[in-house]
Amino acid sequence: NSEFRNLQLKKKTKILAADVRSRLPFLQRRKSSSCFHGNSLEKALRNNRPSAGEVQRWAESLEALLTNQYGVAVFRHFLRSEFSEENLDFWLAVERFRRTRPLSKMAARAAKIYDEFMSTTAARQVNVDSSVRELTNHSLRICVSPASFQRAQQQVFGLMETDSYPRFLKSRLYAQLANQGAATAPSSANQSTAASPGLANQNMAGCVTFSQS
């Protein structure tokens, strides 16, 4: 059932938190937290190309992929080709939001995330249940906290895990990297960095008011 599924997702993501924190500095080097412009992915992989063994470990689980800085960048490259990179971008935005300090800044960031990814008029709307959308909206109106987007983030993770991730593993892009068969790394007009895969248990202590337009 959905309750058991949510419990499993929570367990999985909890163990990733520490690893994710250690990787955030690399993932936040650019001022633009969601865009990898030009041929940045190509340059990143050319300068420090992951080994075939490292790439093959990405097939162990979505968690294994998302805790590797290059794995996340390559996965986003793939999602972009499927016009679904907003799922990962939402994930990353929530992870940065969750670590916002001071808490007084949370309301403004929450409004931006909701308007960009969850509002019914959002240009980059992620695919979450209407009940989750309403619950998030209600939660934000009452009290903005690190856990405000928890259910939505878990649901988007589940969607990537069961839908996009299996296709990524069957893609030519992944096969080329895993077999080291490509002479050069993949490129595209616009790429995005990845931020974090994990959603740890979230503390409701400390929240701020939020007003949506």
GROMACS .gro file of C-alpha atoms in nm:
model
  213
    1ASN     CA    1   0.000   0.000   0.000
    2SER     CA    2   0.097   0.364  -0.033
    3GLU     CA    3   0.173   0.400   0.338
    4PHE     CA    4   0.424   0.112   0.324
    5ARG     CA    5   0.574   0.258   0.006
    6ASN     CA    6   0.622   0.597   0.173
    7LEU     CA    7   0.785   0.427   0.471
    8GLN     CA    8   1.028   0.244   0.243
    9LEU     CA    9   1.119   0.564   0.056
   10LYS     CA   10   1.178   0.742   0.385
   11LYS     CA   11   1.411   0.465   0.501
   12LYS     CA   12   1.607   0.465   0.177
   13THR     CA   13   1.658   0.838   0.163
   14LYS     CA   14   1.751   0.873   0.529
   15ILE     CA   15   2.079   0.686   0.482
   16LEU     CA   16   2.181   0.919   0.200
   17ALA     CA   17   2.176   1.242   0.397
   18ALA     CA   18   2.534   1.240   0.526
   19ASP     CA   19   2.678   1.155   0.186
   20VAL     CA   20   2.465   1.420   0.021
   21ARG     CA   21   2.589   1.690   0.258
   22SER     CA   22   2.949   1.613   0.173
   23ARG     CA   23   2.876   1.658  -0.197
   24LEU     CA   24   2.680   1.982  -0.184
   25PRO     CA   25   2.985   2.214  -0.218
   26PHE     CA   26   3.068   2.059  -0.556
   27LEU     CA   27   2.710   2.081  -0.668
   28GLN     CA   28   2.668   2.445  -0.568
   29ARG     CA   29   2.975   2.594  -0.733
   30ARG     CA   30   2.773   2.792  -0.986
   31LYS     CA   31   2.550   3.082  -0.898
   32SER     CA   32   2.272   2.922  -1.102
   33SER     CA   33   2.179   2.622  -0.892
   34SER     CA   34   1.966   2.451  -1.153
   35CYS     CA   35   2.146   2.511  -1.483
   36PHE     CA   36   2.456   2.359  -1.635
   37HIS     CA   37   2.503   2.593  -1.932
   38GLY     CA   38   2.670   2.519  -2.263
   39ASN     CA   39   2.895   2.215  -2.270
   40SER     CA   40   2.967   2.204  -1.896
   41LEU     CA   41   2.869   1.839  -1.866
   42GLU     CA   42   3.106   1.749  -2.146
   43LYS     CA   43   3.389   1.942  -1.980
   44ALA     CA   44   3.321   1.792  -1.638
   45LEU     CA   45   3.331   1.439  -1.771
   46ARG     CA   46   3.633   1.507  -1.990
   47ASN     CA   47   3.831   1.655  -1.701
   48ASN     CA   48   3.744   1.378  -1.456
   49ARG     CA   49   3.568   1.100  -1.641
   50PRO     CA   50   3.418   0.836  -1.408
   51SER     CA   51   3.561   0.487  -1.449
   52ALA     CA   52   3.355   0.211  -1.611
   53GLY     CA   53   3.329   0.044  -1.270
   54GLU     CA   54   3.199   0.361  -1.110
   55VAL     CA   55   2.940   0.402  -1.385
   56GLN     CA   56   2.834   0.039  -1.355
   57ARG     CA   57   2.765   0.094  -0.985
   58TRP     CA   58   2.503   0.350  -1.084
   59ALA     CA   59   2.292   0.051  -1.194
   60GLU     CA   60   2.273  -0.082  -0.837
   61SER     CA   61   2.000   0.164  -0.741
   62LEU     CA   62   1.879   0.515  -0.800
   63GLU     CA   63   2.042   0.605  -0.468
   64ALA     CA   64   2.379   0.482  -0.593
   65LEU     CA   65   2.341   0.699  -0.901
   66LEU     CA   66   2.230   1.008  -0.716
   67THR     CA   67   2.506   0.998  -0.458
   68ASN     CA   68   2.766   1.027  -0.736
   69GLN     CA   69   2.829   1.385  -0.852
   70TYR     CA   70   2.884   1.284  -1.214
   71GLY     CA   71   2.604   1.032  -1.205
   72VAL     CA   72   2.360   1.306  -1.114
   73ALA     CA   73   2.486   1.533  -1.392
   74VAL     CA   74   2.459   1.255  -1.651
   75PHE     CA   75   2.115   1.152  -1.526
   76ARG     CA   76   1.992   1.507  -1.561
   77HIS     CA   77   2.132   1.514  -1.915
   78PHE     CA   78   1.916   1.209  -1.985
   79LEU     CA   79   1.607   1.358  -1.818
   80ARG     CA   80   1.650   1.670  -2.028
   81SER     CA   81   1.636   1.459  -2.344
   82GLU     CA   82   1.301   1.326  -2.220
   83PHE     CA   83   1.173   1.673  -2.124
   84SER     CA   84   1.138   1.569  -1.760
   85GLU     CA   85   1.433   1.740  -1.595
   86GLU     CA   86   1.190   1.938  -1.379
   87ASN     CA   87   1.159   1.629  -1.154
   88LEU     CA   88   1.526   1.638  -1.061
   89ASP     CA   89   1.531   2.018  -1.048
   90PHE     CA   90   1.241   2.011  -0.803
   91TRP     CA   91   1.425   1.751  -0.596
   92LEU     CA   92   1.735   1.965  -0.585
   93ALA     CA   93   1.542   2.282  -0.502
   94VAL     CA   94   1.370   2.112  -0.208
   95GLU     CA   95   1.699   1.975  -0.078
   96ARG     CA   96   1.854   2.324  -0.079
   97PHE     CA   97   1.538   2.466   0.076
   98ARG     CA   98   1.550   2.209   0.355
   99ARG     CA   99   1.893   2.336   0.458
  100THR     CA  100   1.799   2.704   0.444
  101ARG     CA  101   1.940   2.913   0.725
  102PRO     CA  102   1.826   3.131   0.887
  103LEU     CA  103   1.473   2.992   0.895
  104SER     CA  104   1.337   3.340   0.828
  105LYS     CA  105   1.442   3.297   0.465
  106MET     CA  106   1.236   2.982   0.420
  107ALA     CA  107   0.904   3.146   0.337
  108ALA     CA  108   1.039   3.326   0.030
  109ARG     CA  109   1.216   3.013  -0.097
  110ALA     CA  110   0.910   2.799  -0.034
  111ALA     CA  111   0.696   3.040  -0.237
  112LYS     CA  112   0.942   3.026  -0.526
  113ILE     CA  113   0.954   2.645  -0.528
  114TYR     CA  114   0.576   2.613  -0.506
  115ASP     CA  115   0.517   2.865  -0.784
  116GLU     CA  116   0.775   2.707  -1.015
  117PHE     CA  117   0.698   2.340  -0.961
  118MET     CA  118   0.371   2.275  -0.776
  119SER     CA  119   0.119   2.547  -0.850
  120THR     CA  120  -0.158   2.447  -1.091
  121THR     CA  121  -0.027   2.724  -1.318
  122ALA     CA  122   0.342   2.632  -1.280
  123ALA     CA  123   0.535   2.629  -1.606
  124ARG     CA  124   0.747   2.336  -1.485
  125GLN     CA  125   0.483   2.150  -1.287
  126VAL     CA  126   0.591   1.817  -1.142
  127ASN     CA  127   0.357   1.520  -1.149
  128VAL     CA  128   0.230   1.478  -0.793
  129ASP     CA  129  -0.112   1.367  -0.672
  130SER     CA  130  -0.368   1.641  -0.623
  131SER     CA  131  -0.397   1.533  -0.259
  132VAL     CA  132  -0.021   1.587  -0.210
  133ARG     CA  133  -0.043   1.923  -0.385
  134GLU     CA  134  -0.327   2.033  -0.157
  135LEU     CA  135  -0.153   1.901   0.154
  136THR     CA  136   0.164   2.091   0.064
  137ASN     CA  137  -0.033   2.408  -0.004
  138HIS     CA  138  -0.212   2.376   0.329
  139SER     CA  139   0.113   2.304   0.514
  140LEU     CA  140   0.281   2.610   0.366
  141ARG     CA  141  -0.006   2.835   0.464
  142ILE     CA  142   0.003   2.718   0.824
  143CYS     CA  143   0.377   2.700   0.888
  144VAL     CA  144   0.678   2.677   0.656
  145SER     CA  145   0.931   2.425   0.788
  146PRO     CA  146   1.206   2.197   0.651
  147ALA     CA  147   0.942   1.925   0.610
  148SER     CA  148   0.696   2.134   0.407
  149PHE     CA  149   0.770   1.957   0.075
  150GLN     CA  150   0.850   1.615   0.222
  151ARG     CA  151   0.563   1.416   0.069
  152ALA     CA  152   0.596   1.581  -0.270
  153GLN     CA  153   0.970   1.516  -0.275
  154GLN     CA  154   0.920   1.151  -0.182
  155GLN     CA  155   0.659   1.109  -0.454
  156VAL     CA  156   0.881   1.263  -0.721
  157PHE     CA  157   1.168   1.038  -0.610
  158GLY     CA  158   0.939   0.736  -0.646
  159LEU     CA  159   0.839   0.850  -0.994
  160MET     CA  160   1.199   0.881  -1.107
  161GLU     CA  161   1.287   0.548  -0.947
  162THR     CA  162   1.016   0.350  -1.125
  163ASP     CA  163   0.996   0.541  -1.452
  164SER     CA  164   1.295   0.746  -1.569
  165TYR     CA  165   1.574   0.556  -1.393
  166PRO     CA  166   1.507   0.216  -1.558
  167ARG     CA  167   1.499   0.385  -1.900
  168PHE     CA  168   1.823   0.565  -1.822
  169LEU     CA  169   1.993   0.230  -1.753
  170LYS     CA  170   1.878   0.104  -2.094
  171SER     CA  171   1.987   0.420  -2.275
  172ARG     CA  172   2.274   0.447  -2.520
  173LEU     CA  173   2.419   0.725  -2.306
  174TYR     CA  174   2.455   0.498  -2.005
  175ALA     CA  175   2.584   0.206  -2.214
  176GLN     CA  176   2.855   0.423  -2.368
  177LEU     CA  177   2.979   0.542  -2.029
  178ALA     CA  178   2.956   0.198  -1.866
  179ASN     CA  179   3.153   0.039  -2.149
  180GLN     CA  180   3.380   0.338  -2.203
  181GLY     CA  181   3.281   0.308  -2.566
  182ALA     CA  182   3.237   0.675  -2.640
  183ALA     CA  183   3.538   0.874  -2.752
  184THR     CA  184   3.395   1.192  -2.601
  185ALA     CA  185   3.146   1.271  -2.332
  186PRO     CA  186   2.787   1.364  -2.419
  187SER     CA  187   2.696   1.728  -2.467
  188SER     CA  188   2.392   1.944  -2.511
  189ALA     CA  189   2.299   2.307  -2.549
  190ASN     CA  190   2.197   2.343  -2.186
  191GLN     CA  191   2.277   2.117  -1.894
  192SER     CA  192   2.201   2.120  -1.525
  193THR     CA  193   2.406   2.036  -1.225
  194ALA     CA  194   2.256   1.806  -0.978
  195ALA     CA  195   2.219   1.866  -0.620
  196SER     CA  196   2.106   1.615  -0.383
  197PRO     CA  197   1.916   1.291  -0.395
  198GLY     CA  198   1.838   1.251  -0.033
  199LEU     CA  199   1.553   1.349   0.187
  200ALA     CA  200   1.640   1.275   0.548
  201ASN     CA  201   1.397   1.265   0.836
  202GLN     CA  202   1.293   1.623   0.869
  203ASN     CA  203   1.259   1.827   1.184
  204MET     CA  204   0.942   2.026   1.227
  205ALA     CA  205   1.097   2.244   1.496
  206GLY     CA  206   1.113   2.602   1.383
  207CYS     CA  207   0.884   2.729   1.111
  208VAL     CA  208   0.782   3.055   0.956
  209THR     CA  209   0.462   3.188   0.811
  210PHE     CA  210   0.406   3.178   0.438
  211SER     CA  211   0.160   3.366   0.225
  212GLN     CA  212   0.087   3.257  -0.132
  213SER     CA  213  -0.031   3.497  -0.391
   0.00000   0.00000   0.00000
